[in-house]
Amino acid sequence: MIVVAGEALIDLVPSPQDASGNGRLPALLPRRGGGPYNTAVALGRLGSATAFCSRVSTDTFGEALLEGLRADGVDTSLVQRGDEPTTLAVADISPDGSAGYGFYAGGTADRLFALPPALPDTTRALSLGTCSLVLEPGASAYEALLRREAGRGVCTALDPNIRPGLIPDADAYRARFRSWLPCLTLLKLSEEDAEWLADGPDRPDGARDAAAAVARGWLGHGPAAIVITRGGDGLTVLTPGGGEVGVPGRRVDVVDTIGAGDTVNAALLHRLDAHDALSRERIAALGPEDWRDILGFAARAAAVTCSRAGAEPPYAAELA
């Protein structure tokens, strides 16, 4: 089983039928979301045995979030409940389909996540990321979960998915991120995230590709592999010893990019599992052709998500 831990929230997305520039306020449509939530849904749709570990509101939005997980076969037995409201994220879609977000997260249910008892014995991987590792007091509980499960040998994956507007002290967060590296098996992040994290003491002087340069430095502190996403330009994996494999992106008419990175998270874990590589030792043993298959699968999955509105990852049959 792959356990995905982190926030579930509601994205408020502009209606595609609402014309811009007409002087009216845009109509906002509620959509299930949150990076970890999208990752869990994508894993379920791909056919991986998946459980979601979070704290979800008992309000109408919270019930809809749980319904979405169950509809795609995700186990919700690790979900905590609370009567606080659901976090809201207002999406701003640019002409190229990329999305920015404003968050309404004060006093919401997912911020009060508590460290759960030991995860099921069938847990083979734990995936975390995004707001859940930023917003206290829940962030410390998610961090404790990461450290505990890494300590007992579970394959751990992190997508920091940086939201600068939620991070009050950038340098403190960068230091905290570096402290997680020894606990990580797989680190996946966007080029923009890597460059933001590299703005601290990790940034090499004069590096032409700051993302790859700083990531290579992180490899020596824990992760067995680091995958960098480059939008339409594809994905690259960096491995210890200087290994590097890349695949191009899949060309598609982009509706928006909401959930694309989360789909990559799920596709990487799903395909690594297909290679029987959900462990540090197995990931280290993967060769270039293995990685081309894994990255290519992730690129195809992300392209499908980008081709439709909102975080709507593909089902396994769509990638056959």
XYZ file of C-alpha atoms in Angstrom:
320
model
C 0.000 0.000 0.000
C 1.104 3.575 -0.731
C 0.039 6.070 1.939
C -0.348 9.700 0.882
C -0.338 12.182 3.760
C -1.248 15.855 3.556
C -3.981 18.365 2.979
C -7.292 18.011 1.196
C -8.912 21.284 0.188
C -11.305 22.904 -2.231
C -9.955 24.768 -5.266
C -12.154 27.636 -6.423
C -11.497 27.707 -10.166
C -12.727 30.359 -12.638
C -15.503 29.057 -14.853
C -14.215 28.483 -18.411
C -17.486 29.924 -19.709
C -16.982 33.180 -17.837
C -15.587 35.698 -20.312
C -12.703 37.813 -19.059
C -12.586 41.551 -19.404
C -16.353 42.029 -19.159
C -16.247 43.959 -15.904
C -17.935 41.209 -13.917
C -16.496 39.223 -11.056
C -15.559 35.747 -12.348
C -17.724 32.803 -11.387
C -15.718 30.395 -9.209
C -16.429 26.686 -9.343
C -15.517 24.419 -6.387
C -13.200 21.533 -7.271
C -11.649 18.900 -5.027
C -7.942 19.543 -4.594
C -4.779 19.836 -2.548
C -1.480 18.357 -3.732
C -1.537 15.220 -1.559
C -5.259 14.713 -2.191
C -4.715 14.871 -5.960
C -1.786 12.467 -5.655
C -3.926 9.952 -3.769
C -6.742 10.200 -6.333
C -4.272 9.767 -9.200
C -2.752 6.676 -7.564
C -6.207 5.216 -7.075
C -7.111 5.821 -10.708
C -3.886 4.182 -11.865
C -4.741 1.088 -9.839
C -2.300 1.329 -6.938
C -3.475 0.253 -3.495
C -3.611 3.653 -1.794
C -4.633 5.154 1.539
C -5.055 8.832 2.396
C -3.844 10.137 5.774
C -5.087 13.605 6.684
C -7.588 15.582 8.766
C -10.747 16.482 6.857
C -13.652 18.701 7.850
C -17.105 17.337 8.603
C -18.619 20.178 6.536
C -20.172 19.717 3.092
C -16.863 20.234 1.322
C -15.176 17.670 3.576
C -17.826 15.091 2.801
C -17.358 15.742 -0.915
C -13.591 15.264 -0.557
C -14.039 11.881 1.111
C -16.595 10.853 -1.488
C -14.088 11.618 -4.230
C -11.424 9.457 -2.602
C -13.759 6.520 -2.124
C -15.026 6.772 -5.704
C -11.486 6.162 -6.940
C -10.781 3.298 -4.567
C -8.672 5.172 -1.999
C -8.763 3.838 1.585
C -9.940 6.602 3.976
C -9.517 4.715 7.266
C -6.511 6.898 8.201
C -8.456 10.162 7.780
C -9.092 12.181 10.941
C -12.199 14.395 11.123
C -12.908 17.803 12.652
C -15.734 20.341 12.612
C -13.456 23.211 11.533
C -14.019 24.477 7.957
C -12.299 23.129 4.858
C -9.311 25.053 3.489
C -10.085 27.010 0.313
C -7.643 27.838 -2.489
C -8.617 30.442 -5.099
C -6.963 29.628 -8.423
C -5.880 32.300 -10.886
C -5.397 30.765 -14.337
C -2.986 32.598 -16.651
C -3.325 32.577 -20.476
C -0.762 29.740 -20.782
C -2.809 27.553 -18.406
C -0.490 27.826 -15.380
C -2.168 28.423 -12.041
C -1.423 30.640 -9.056
C -3.244 30.354 -5.740
C -4.486 32.403 -2.841
C -5.310 30.415 0.295
C -7.914 30.716 3.031
C -6.384 28.398 5.621
C -6.844 30.080 8.998
C -8.430 27.777 11.559
C -9.197 25.035 9.053
C -9.505 21.326 9.754
C -6.359 20.064 8.054
C -4.102 22.323 10.145
C -4.956 20.285 13.255
C -3.687 16.956 11.914
C -2.204 14.808 14.696
C 0.492 12.143 14.380
C -1.355 8.844 13.836
C -0.436 5.475 15.332
C 1.859 3.256 13.303
C 0.807 2.959 9.674
C -0.437 -0.444 8.449
C 2.182 -3.165 8.054
C 1.332 -3.270 4.351
C 2.654 0.295 3.870
C 5.433 0.245 1.284
C 5.715 3.963 0.574
C 4.732 7.285 2.144
C 4.210 10.417 0.039
C 4.017 13.940 1.499
C 4.220 17.560 0.423
C 2.758 21.013 -0.226
C 0.934 23.079 2.412
C 0.796 20.284 4.974
C 4.511 20.671 5.752
C 4.211 24.454 6.130
C 1.115 25.237 8.188
C 1.423 24.595 11.910
C 0.593 22.842 14.132
C -0.104 20.105 11.587
C 3.245 20.599 9.826
C 5.172 19.287 12.827
C 2.922 16.213 12.974
C 3.491 15.466 9.276
C 7.226 15.956 9.776
C 7.159 13.523 12.705
C 5.324 11.020 10.489
C 7.994 11.370 7.803
C 10.836 10.848 10.277
C 9.148 7.915 12.019
C 8.316 6.012 8.832
C 11.726 6.672 7.284
C 13.287 5.332 10.469
C 11.498 2.018 10.053
C 12.564 1.652 6.429
C 9.482 2.836 4.521
C 10.175 4.332 1.084
C 9.472 8.067 1.460
C 8.656 10.560 -1.296
C 8.418 14.336 -0.992
C 7.090 17.001 -3.341
C 7.642 20.367 -1.565
C 5.382 22.148 -4.114
C 6.399 25.573 -2.808
C 3.665 28.167 -2.138
C 5.716 31.256 -1.153
C 2.659 33.141 0.089
C 2.186 30.559 2.847
C 5.804 30.609 4.056
C 6.419 33.461 6.537
C 10.158 32.776 6.985
C 11.764 31.511 3.784
C 15.201 30.883 5.284
C 13.723 28.901 8.177
C 11.730 26.770 5.758
C 14.791 26.140 3.578
C 16.719 24.989 6.636
C 13.844 22.726 7.651
C 13.701 21.292 4.138
C 17.395 20.448 4.273
C 16.828 18.636 7.577
C 14.339 16.319 5.809
C 16.794 15.187 3.141
C 18.294 12.282 5.165
C 14.736 10.930 5.596
C 13.891 10.923 1.872
C 14.092 8.102 -0.641
C 12.671 10.077 -3.580
C 12.510 13.847 -3.981
C 10.391 15.246 -6.786
C 10.142 18.976 -7.379
C 9.606 21.478 -10.145
C 12.412 23.509 -11.619
C 10.865 26.620 -10.040
C 10.700 24.947 -6.615
C 14.339 23.892 -6.825
C 15.434 27.399 -7.746
C 13.364 28.904 -4.902
C 14.896 26.476 -2.421
C 18.337 27.240 -3.867
C 18.036 30.963 -3.134
C 19.533 30.257 0.269
C 23.064 29.011 1.056
C 22.675 26.014 -1.277
C 22.812 28.112 -4.490
C 26.109 27.521 -6.339
C 27.834 30.669 -7.531
C 27.450 31.188 -11.270
C 25.465 28.007 -11.889
C 23.742 28.096 -15.289
C 21.168 25.538 -14.194
C 20.615 26.300 -10.528
C 17.886 23.665 -10.197
C 20.054 20.749 -11.314
C 23.204 22.084 -9.660
C 21.666 22.426 -6.221
C 19.770 19.132 -6.535
C 23.024 17.292 -7.179
C 24.260 18.702 -3.884
C 21.162 17.426 -2.103
C 21.772 13.901 -3.432
C 24.675 13.536 -1.048
C 22.409 14.105 1.941
C 19.848 11.341 1.560
C 17.630 10.907 -1.527
C 18.313 7.909 -3.755
C 16.950 9.913 -6.714
C 15.725 13.432 -7.447
C 13.219 14.081 -10.238
C 12.966 17.632 -11.590
C 9.934 18.592 -13.662
C 10.360 21.260 -16.346
C 6.801 21.840 -17.503
C 6.384 21.211 -21.213
C 10.112 20.470 -21.506
C 9.764 17.165 -19.662
C 11.369 15.518 -16.649
C 14.902 14.731 -15.523
C 16.093 12.319 -12.860
C 19.396 12.796 -11.051
C 21.016 9.858 -9.273
C 24.115 9.527 -7.067
C 27.382 9.285 -8.903
C 26.412 11.847 -11.528
C 23.726 9.838 -13.302
C 21.159 11.860 -15.271
C 18.295 10.733 -17.511
C 15.703 12.967 -19.140
C 12.583 12.575 -21.241
C 10.730 15.246 -23.250
C 7.281 16.466 -22.358
C 4.235 15.313 -24.312
C 2.717 17.992 -26.551
C -0.905 18.668 -25.730
C -3.422 21.499 -25.923
C -3.164 22.782 -22.357
C -6.428 23.697 -20.640
C -4.703 24.311 -17.310
C -1.861 22.778 -15.294
C -3.801 22.202 -12.067
C -2.804 18.837 -10.615
C -0.126 18.081 -13.213
C 2.692 17.883 -10.680
C 0.538 15.790 -8.350
C -0.142 13.409 -11.233
C 3.613 13.111 -11.757
C 4.034 12.175 -8.076
C 1.481 9.399 -8.434
C 2.788 8.164 -11.779
C 6.359 7.954 -10.476
C 5.322 5.914 -7.437
C 2.997 3.701 -9.471
C 5.634 2.949 -12.095
C 8.395 2.466 -9.521
C 6.134 -0.110 -7.897
C 5.721 -1.819 -11.284
C 9.532 -2.077 -11.381
C 9.497 -3.477 -7.804
C 11.532 -0.421 -6.834
C 9.824 1.073 -3.786
C 12.980 0.988 -1.686
C 16.282 2.851 -1.528
C 18.247 -0.176 -2.720
C 15.914 -0.927 -5.634
C 15.825 2.687 -6.795
C 19.631 2.809 -6.697
C 19.725 -0.289 -8.923
C 17.554 1.191 -11.692
C 19.289 1.732 -15.016
C 18.797 4.447 -17.680
C 16.213 2.414 -19.634
C 14.223 1.806 -16.454
C 14.179 5.526 -15.742
C 13.160 6.380 -19.327
C 10.168 4.090 -18.893
C 9.252 5.577 -15.483
C 9.689 9.201 -16.541
C 7.949 8.639 -19.870
C 4.940 7.171 -18.087
C 4.832 10.205 -15.767
C 5.063 12.599 -18.730
C 2.148 10.886 -20.478
C 0.029 10.975 -17.330
C 0.732 14.660 -16.699
C -0.137 15.535 -20.301
C -3.583 13.981 -19.901
C -4.176 16.034 -16.746
C -3.140 19.239 -18.513
C -5.555 18.525 -21.356
C -8.632 18.969 -19.150
C -9.856 21.487 -16.617
C -8.930 21.113 -12.975
C -7.107 18.267 -11.246
C -8.468 15.355 -13.270
C -5.697 12.739 -13.464
C -5.968 9.848 -15.903
C -7.199 6.331 -15.323
C -4.925 3.406 -16.127
C -6.867 2.579 -19.293
C -6.102 6.031 -20.710
C -2.362 5.332 -20.549
C -2.450 1.774 -21.885
